[in-house]
Coordinates of C-alpha atoms in Angstrom, one line a residue:
M1 CA 134.3 99.9 77.5
N2 CA 134.2 102.7 75.1
R3 CA 130.8 103.6 73.9
H4 CA 130.9 106.3 72.1
I5 CA 132.3 105.4 68.9
K6 CA 132.7 108.0 66.1
F7 CA 130.1 107.5 63.3
V8 CA 130.3 110.8 61.1
L9 CA 127.5 110.9 58.5
L10 CA 128.1 114.3 57.1
T11 CA 130.4 116.6 58.0
T12 CA 128.9 120.7 59.1
F13 CA 130.5 124.5 58.8
I14 CA 131.9 123.4 62.8
L15 CA 135.5 122.6 62.5
S16 CA 135.8 119.9 65.8
F17 CA 138.9 118.9 63.5
F18 CA 141.0 120.7 61.0
S19 CA 141.6 118.3 57.9
I20 CA 145.3 119.9 56.4
N21 CA 148.9 119.6 56.3
I22 CA 150.2 123.0 55.4
S23 CA 153.5 122.8 56.5
A24 CA 154.0 120.4 53.5
Q25 CA 152.8 122.8 51.0
L26 CA 154.6 126.0 52.1
K27 CA 157.1 126.3 49.8
T28 CA 161.0 127.6 50.7
G29 CA 161.2 131.6 51.5
D30 CA 157.2 131.4 52.6
L31 CA 155.6 133.6 55.4
V32 CA 155.4 131.7 58.8
D33 CA 153.6 134.6 60.0
G34 CA 151.7 137.5 59.5
I35 CA 147.5 138.7 58.7
A36 CA 146.1 135.8 56.9
V37 CA 142.5 137.1 57.3
V38 CA 140.8 139.2 59.3
V39 CA 136.9 138.8 59.9
G40 CA 135.7 141.7 61.2
D41 CA 137.6 142.4 64.5
E42 CA 138.6 138.9 64.2
I43 CA 142.4 138.2 63.0
I44 CA 143.8 134.5 61.7
L45 CA 147.4 134.8 62.0
E46 CA 149.1 132.6 59.5
S47 CA 150.7 131.0 62.7
D48 CA 147.4 130.3 63.9
I49 CA 146.4 128.2 61.0
E50 CA 149.8 126.3 60.8
D51 CA 149.6 125.6 64.9
Q52 CA 146.0 124.5 64.5
A53 CA 146.9 122.1 61.4
N54 CA 149.7 121.0 63.4
F55 CA 147.8 120.1 66.6
A56 CA 144.5 118.9 64.4
K57 CA 146.7 116.2 62.7
Q58 CA 148.5 114.6 65.6
Q59 CA 144.3 114.3 67.0
G60 CA 144.4 112.4 63.7
A61 CA 142.6 114.7 61.0
Q62 CA 142.6 113.9 57.3
V63 CA 144.6 115.4 54.3
A64 CA 142.6 117.9 52.5
D65 CA 143.2 120.8 49.8
K66 CA 144.7 124.3 51.6
C67 CA 142.4 126.8 50.0
E68 CA 139.2 124.2 51.4
F69 CA 140.8 124.5 54.7
V70 CA 141.0 128.4 54.7
E71 CA 137.4 128.8 54.0
S72 CA 136.4 126.9 56.5
I73 CA 138.5 129.0 58.8
I74 CA 136.6 132.2 57.1
S75 CA 133.1 130.4 57.3
N76 CA 133.7 129.7 61.4
K77 CA 135.6 133.0 61.5
L78 CA 132.3 134.7 60.7
L79 CA 130.0 132.6 62.9
I80 CA 132.5 133.3 65.8
Y81 CA 132.5 136.6 65.4
E82 CA 128.8 137.2 65.0
A83 CA 128.2 135.0 68.0
K84 CA 130.2 137.0 70.5
R85 CA 128.6 139.8 69.9
D86 CA 125.6 137.8 70.4
T87 CA 124.4 138.1 73.7
L88 CA 121.9 135.2 73.9
I89 CA 125.4 133.2 73.5
E90 CA 127.5 132.8 77.4
N91 CA 131.0 134.1 77.6
R92 CA 132.7 131.2 79.1
S93 CA 136.5 132.3 78.4
Q94 CA 137.8 131.4 82.0
A95 CA 135.8 127.4 82.0
I96 CA 137.4 126.8 78.6
K97 CA 141.0 128.3 79.7
E98 CA 140.9 125.8 82.7
Q99 CA 139.3 123.1 80.1
A100 CA 142.8 123.8 77.9
N101 CA 145.2 123.7 80.3
Q102 CA 143.1 120.2 81.8
K103 CA 143.3 119.2 78.1
Y104 CA 147.5 120.0 77.7
T105 CA 147.8 117.5 81.0
Q106 CA 145.7 114.9 79.5
I107 CA 147.4 114.8 76.4
L108 CA 151.0 115.4 77.8
G109 CA 149.9 111.4 80.0
Q110 CA 150.0 110.2 76.6
F111 CA 153.7 111.0 76.0
P112 CA 157.3 109.8 77.9
D113 CA 158.2 113.8 78.5
E114 CA 157.1 117.4 77.5
K115 CA 159.9 118.0 75.0
T116 CA 158.7 114.9 72.9
M117 CA 155.2 116.3 73.1
L118 CA 156.2 119.6 72.3
T119 CA 157.8 118.3 69.3
T120 CA 155.5 115.4 67.9
Y121 CA 153.1 119.3 67.3
K122 CA 155.1 121.1 66.6
F123 CA 155.6 123.7 69.9
R124 CA 158.7 125.6 70.9
T125 CA 157.3 126.1 74.7
S126 CA 153.6 124.5 77.0
Y127 CA 152.7 128.2 76.9
E128 CA 152.5 127.6 72.7
M129 CA 150.8 124.7 72.7
K130 CA 148.4 125.7 75.4
N131 CA 147.6 129.0 74.0
A132 CA 147.0 127.1 70.8
I133 CA 144.2 124.7 71.6
E134 CA 142.4 127.6 74.0
K135 CA 142.0 129.3 70.4
I136 CA 141.1 126.3 69.4
D137 CA 138.8 125.3 71.5
T138 CA 137.3 128.8 72.2
D139 CA 136.9 129.0 68.0
N140 CA 134.8 125.9 68.5
Y141 CA 132.2 126.8 71.3
Y142 CA 131.2 130.0 69.6
G143 CA 131.4 128.3 66.2
Q144 CA 129.3 126.0 67.5
M145 CA 127.1 127.6 69.7
K146 CA 126.4 130.4 66.4
F147 CA 125.2 127.3 64.5
Q148 CA 123.6 125.8 67.2
R149 CA 121.3 129.0 66.9
I150 CA 120.9 129.8 63.6
T151 CA 119.5 125.8 62.9
D152 CA 117.8 126.0 66.1
K153 CA 114.4 125.8 64.5
A154 CA 114.9 122.9 61.6
D155 CA 113.8 119.7 60.6
V156 CA 112.8 117.8 57.7
T157 CA 109.9 115.9 56.2
P158 CA 109.7 112.2 55.5
N159 CA 109.0 113.4 51.6
E160 CA 112.4 115.6 52.6
V161 CA 114.0 112.5 53.7
T162 CA 112.4 110.8 50.8
D163 CA 113.7 113.0 48.3
F164 CA 117.3 113.2 49.7
F165 CA 117.5 109.9 49.9
N166 CA 116.6 109.5 46.3
M167 CA 118.9 112.0 44.9
Y168 CA 122.2 110.6 46.7
K169 CA 121.5 107.3 47.0
F170 CA 124.0 106.2 44.7
Q171 CA 126.7 108.6 46.9
L172 CA 125.4 107.3 50.2
P173 CA 128.4 105.4 51.5
E174 CA 128.2 101.5 52.6
V175 CA 127.5 100.7 56.1
K176 CA 130.2 98.0 57.1
D177 CA 129.2 95.0 59.3
E178 CA 127.6 96.3 62.4
V179 CA 126.4 94.7 65.7
S180 CA 123.9 95.9 68.2
L181 CA 125.2 95.1 71.8
S182 CA 123.8 95.4 75.4
Q183 CA 125.7 95.0 78.1
I184 CA 126.0 94.7 82.3
T185 CA 128.9 96.1 84.1
M186 CA 129.8 96.0 87.9
Y187 CA 132.5 97.8 89.5
P188 CA 133.8 95.1 92.3
K189 CA 133.3 96.4 95.7
L190 CA 135.9 97.0 97.9
T191 CA 135.8 94.9 101.6
D192 CA 135.8 97.4 104.7
D193 CA 139.3 96.8 105.6
H194 CA 140.3 97.9 101.8
K195 CA 138.5 101.0 102.1
N196 CA 140.3 102.0 105.6
E197 CA 143.4 101.4 104.4
I198 CA 143.4 104.0 102.4
I199 CA 141.2 106.2 104.1
A200 CA 144.1 105.7 106.5
R201 CA 146.4 106.6 103.9
L202 CA 144.8 110.4 102.8
N203 CA 144.3 110.8 106.8
K204 CA 148.5 110.5 106.9
I205 CA 148.1 112.8 104.2
K206 CA 146.6 115.3 105.8
K207 CA 148.3 115.0 108.8
D208 CA 151.4 115.9 106.8
I209 CA 149.8 118.7 105.5
E210 CA 148.4 120.1 108.7
G211 CA 151.8 119.5 109.8
G212 CA 153.3 121.7 107.4
E213 CA 153.4 120.1 104.2
S214 CA 152.1 121.8 101.1
F215 CA 148.8 120.7 99.8
E216 CA 150.6 121.0 96.4
S217 CA 153.5 119.2 96.8
Q218 CA 151.6 116.5 98.3
A219 CA 149.0 116.1 95.4
R220 CA 152.3 115.9 92.9
I221 CA 154.0 112.9 94.8
Y222 CA 150.3 111.1 95.7
S223 CA 147.2 112.3 93.9
D224 CA 146.2 109.7 91.1
D225 CA 144.0 112.3 89.1
P226 CA 146.1 112.9 85.7
G227 CA 144.3 116.1 85.0
S228 CA 145.6 117.9 88.3
A229 CA 148.3 116.1 90.2
S230 CA 151.1 117.9 87.9
N231 CA 149.5 120.9 89.1
G232 CA 149.0 120.9 92.0
G233 CA 145.7 119.2 92.5
L234 CA 144.3 122.7 91.6
Y235 CA 141.5 123.0 89.5
T236 CA 140.1 126.8 88.8
N237 CA 136.9 127.9 88.2
I238 CA 134.5 125.1 88.6
A239 CA 131.2 125.4 88.2
R240 CA 128.7 124.9 90.3
G241 CA 127.4 121.4 89.1
K242 CA 130.4 120.2 87.2
M243 CA 132.2 118.0 89.5
V244 CA 130.7 114.6 91.5
K245 CA 128.3 115.6 93.9
P246 CA 130.4 114.1 97.2
F247 CA 133.0 116.4 95.9
E248 CA 131.0 119.7 95.5
A249 CA 129.4 118.7 98.6
A250 CA 132.4 118.6 100.7
A251 CA 134.2 121.2 99.1
L252 CA 131.4 123.6 99.5
N253 CA 131.1 122.8 103.2
L254 CA 134.4 123.8 103.7
Q255 CA 135.8 127.7 104.0
E256 CA 139.1 128.7 102.4
G257 CA 142.4 126.7 102.7
E258 CA 140.2 124.4 104.9
L259 CA 140.4 120.9 104.7
S260 CA 138.3 117.8 104.1
E261 CA 137.6 114.5 105.7
P262 CA 138.0 111.9 103.2
V263 CA 135.8 112.2 100.8
E264 CA 133.9 108.9 99.0
S265 CA 133.1 109.6 95.2
E266 CA 133.0 107.4 92.0
F267 CA 136.6 107.9 91.3
G268 CA 138.1 106.7 94.7
Y269 CA 138.4 109.2 97.8
H270 CA 140.0 112.4 97.9
L271 CA 141.3 115.0 100.0
I272 CA 140.0 118.1 99.6
Q273 CA 140.7 122.0 100.4
L274 CA 138.4 125.2 99.3
V275 CA 140.9 127.6 98.0
K276 CA 138.5 130.4 96.7
K277 CA 134.8 130.4 96.5
S278 CA 133.0 133.7 94.2
G279 CA 129.1 133.3 93.2
R280 CA 128.5 130.0 91.4
M281 CA 132.2 129.4 90.8
Y282 CA 135.2 128.2 93.0
D283 CA 138.6 126.9 93.2
A284 CA 139.2 124.0 94.9
R285 CA 143.1 121.1 95.8
H286 CA 142.3 117.5 96.0
I287 CA 144.5 114.1 96.1
L288 CA 142.4 111.2 94.7
L289 CA 143.8 107.7 96.0
K290 CA 141.8 105.7 93.3
A291 CA 139.9 102.8 95.2
E292 CA 141.9 100.0 92.7
P293 CA 139.9 97.0 93.6
N294 CA 142.5 93.8 94.1
A295 CA 142.4 90.3 92.9
D296 CA 139.7 88.7 95.3
E297 CA 137.2 91.8 94.9
I298 CA 137.7 91.0 91.9
A299 CA 136.9 87.4 91.9
T300 CA 133.7 88.2 94.1
A301 CA 132.4 90.8 91.3
R302 CA 132.9 87.8 88.7
K303 CA 131.1 85.4 90.5
E304 CA 128.1 87.5 91.4
L305 CA 127.6 88.6 87.7
D306 CA 128.1 85.0 86.4
S307 CA 125.2 84.2 89.0
I308 CA 122.6 87.4 87.4
R309 CA 124.2 85.4 84.1
T310 CA 123.2 82.2 85.1
L311 CA 119.5 83.5 86.2
I312 CA 119.0 85.4 82.4
M313 CA 119.8 82.2 80.8
E314 CA 117.6 80.3 82.9
G315 CA 115.2 82.7 81.4
K316 CA 114.2 84.2 85.3
L317 CA 115.7 87.5 84.8
T318 CA 115.7 88.8 81.1
F319 CA 118.7 91.0 80.4
K320 CA 116.6 94.2 80.0
E321 CA 115.3 93.8 84.4
A322 CA 119.2 92.2 85.1
A323 CA 120.8 95.6 83.9
Y324 CA 118.2 98.0 85.5
R325 CA 118.9 95.8 89.0
F326 CA 122.5 95.2 88.9
S327 CA 124.5 97.2 86.0
D328 CA 126.8 100.2 88.0
D329 CA 127.1 101.7 84.5
K330 CA 124.4 104.9 84.6
Q331 CA 124.9 105.7 80.6
T332 CA 122.8 102.2 80.0
K333 CA 121.4 100.6 82.9
F334 CA 118.3 102.4 82.3
N335 CA 118.4 102.2 78.8
A336 CA 117.8 97.8 79.0
G337 CA 121.7 98.0 78.8
I338 CA 121.6 99.1 74.9
V339 CA 125.2 100.5 74.3
T340 CA 125.3 103.2 71.6
S341 CA 127.7 104.9 69.5
Q342 CA 128.1 108.6 69.6
D343 CA 125.6 109.6 67.4
G344 CA 122.6 107.9 69.6
S345 CA 122.5 105.2 66.9
D346 CA 123.0 101.3 68.8
R347 CA 124.5 100.1 65.6
I348 CA 127.9 100.0 66.1
E349 CA 130.7 99.1 63.2
K350 CA 132.5 96.2 64.2
L351 CA 135.6 97.7 63.1
N352 CA 135.2 100.6 66.0
L353 CA 134.9 98.3 68.7
P354 CA 137.5 98.3 71.3
P355 CA 140.0 95.4 71.1
T356 CA 138.9 93.4 74.6
L357 CA 135.3 94.2 72.9
S358 CA 136.0 92.9 69.8
Y359 CA 137.4 89.5 71.5
Q360 CA 134.9 88.6 73.3
I361 CA 131.9 88.7 71.0
A362 CA 133.9 87.2 68.0
G363 CA 131.8 84.4 66.7
L364 CA 128.7 85.0 68.9
N365 CA 125.0 85.0 67.0
K366 CA 122.5 87.1 67.4
G367 CA 120.5 86.3 71.1
D368 CA 124.3 85.2 72.6
I369 CA 125.6 86.5 75.6
T370 CA 129.3 86.7 76.5
D371 CA 131.2 84.9 79.2
V372 CA 132.0 86.8 82.6
F373 CA 135.2 89.3 81.0
Q374 CA 137.7 91.8 82.9
D375 CA 137.8 95.1 81.1
T376 CA 138.7 99.1 82.4
E377 CA 136.4 101.0 81.4
R378 CA 137.2 105.0 82.4
D379 CA 140.3 103.7 84.2
R380 CA 137.9 101.8 86.5
K381 CA 138.7 98.3 86.5
V382 CA 134.8 96.4 85.9
V383 CA 133.6 92.7 85.1
S384 CA 131.2 92.8 82.2
I385 CA 128.7 90.4 80.6
I386 CA 128.0 91.2 76.6
K387 CA 124.4 90.1 74.5
V388 CA 124.4 90.2 71.0
D389 CA 121.3 91.8 70.1
D390 CA 121.6 92.1 66.2
V391 CA 124.5 91.3 63.3
I392 CA 124.1 93.6 60.6
A393 CA 125.7 92.8 57.6
A394 CA 127.4 95.2 55.4
H395 CA 125.1 97.0 52.7
Q396 CA 124.5 99.8 51.2
L397 CA 122.5 102.6 53.1
D398 CA 118.7 101.7 52.5
I399 CA 115.6 104.4 53.0
N400 CA 113.9 101.1 54.3
T401 CA 116.6 99.6 56.8
D402 CA 118.6 103.1 57.8
Y403 CA 115.7 105.6 58.1
D404 CA 117.1 107.6 61.1
R405 CA 120.6 107.6 59.6
I406 CA 119.4 109.0 56.2
K407 CA 117.4 111.6 57.7
Q408 CA 120.1 112.8 60.0
M409 CA 122.2 113.5 56.5
A410 CA 119.1 115.0 55.2
L411 CA 119.0 117.3 58.1
N412 CA 122.9 118.1 58.4
K413 CA 122.5 119.2 54.8
K414 CA 119.9 121.1 55.7
K415 CA 121.5 122.8 58.4
N416 CA 124.6 123.4 56.5
E417 CA 122.4 125.0 53.7
M418 CA 120.7 127.6 56.4
V419 CA 124.3 128.4 57.1
E420 CA 125.3 129.0 54.1
Q421 CA 122.5 131.1 53.4
W422 CA 123.1 133.3 56.7
V423 CA 126.1 133.6 55.8
K424 CA 125.5 135.2 52.2
E425 CA 123.0 137.8 54.2
R426 CA 125.7 138.6 56.9
L427 CA 128.5 140.0 54.4
P428 CA 127.6 142.6 53.3
N429 CA 127.9 143.8 56.7
V430 CA 131.0 142.6 57.7
F431 CA 134.8 143.7 57.0
I432 CA 136.4 140.7 55.6
S433 CA 139.8 140.8 53.8
I434 CA 141.7 138.1 52.7
N435 CA 145.7 137.8 52.3
D436 CA 146.9 137.7 48.5
R437 CA 149.1 135.0 49.5
Y438 CA 145.7 133.1 48.7
K439 CA 144.4 135.5 46.0
T440 CA 144.8 131.9 43.6
C441 CA 142.3 130.1 46.0
T442 CA 139.3 129.0 44.4
F443 CA 136.2 129.6 47.0
K444 CA 132.4 128.6 47.2
T445 CA 131.6 132.0 48.1
D446 CA 133.4 135.0 46.8
W447 CA 134.4 136.6 50.0
R448 CA 136.1 139.4 47.9
K449 CA 133.6 140.4 46.0
T450 CA 131.2 141.0 49.1
T451 CA 133.7 142.6 51.1
A452 CA 132.2 145.7 52.9
S453 CA 133.2 148.2 55.6
N454 CA 132.1 147.5 59.1

């Protein structure tokens, strides 16, 4: 079940997703590359804008005005330029490059083949697409970090929230039908015989590698990890603390080139080879065999959770107590089982619920609990029960019932204003050049008049 359901209250300067279809606005004969904008020593190419727009469109971005899009890039580039000069912001270039490769692999998994993916995203080669992803992720990282540095001390008082509501209440969006939910989720446990079977398979793979087979080829054939299998099981520049504890402990106890024994984690069983270790970073290969429960193991888990549900229905155990004692979901078990959206709210739009969850709670009222049902969560088979904590009918945002949301919107507005002011103060000290191709654009900020030598 996807608990991270997006609910955007107010956009910011940061370009997490770009929103334009530039290709539809370019006329025959227009340049397809060349320098579009220079901000300090940061260069924005026409091809960068095109690549980012194509990539964003495939990620579900909405079409917006071309000039607004370009201006948002300029604003973000100014943040990026200053962020790279800020010694308090960590340089994460290597980690971002590795993440871009992983993201490329994940996107590829959504298509039947690489050619189809590249055609859909309008890239000629895998190198071009990986490079575009890396550029976008790098810009997002530095832009977000500088945005956070500028707005770190931002806050709003109750009076400011009230003033914001009174000023914008007729423009605030209507909240669609929502629910508040709690869950108990259990991972079916494998029998000892099933575990031993998986371990035996890994040991056979290990023996073949020790006998001369390459780790890379065995990973491509056998590994169930979509993020690394096609790359021979390799993860590079892994920072300590990034991987799950059993994986990291085993990897860092190896000598370079050494193979581990089968290692169990929440994802399954791993065969690990340490490739390189340097300071707090290391490279490692692994082969993952998922611990996929069979029908009998799922049935056992369903029976156990159904017994827990009965205790709750009979009043012998509260849902909160049961979630803490029995749920395997770390994100909700310590929070009374409460399911939250991406913005941290415990209210979730019904239209944004995953199909399985929407089906399970259909027709239920406040206080009702679903029967035990099977689901898939983060590629793992689980059994769950859901309690409907509240049902909220569609309504216009109101300060009496939606104070926290309105407060966040007021805070976002204040942060945007802080960044706008910061941009105006920095402009006289930063060289900015915009190609005449955009001379007909009416920007919110007069970038040309404020242009100065660096």
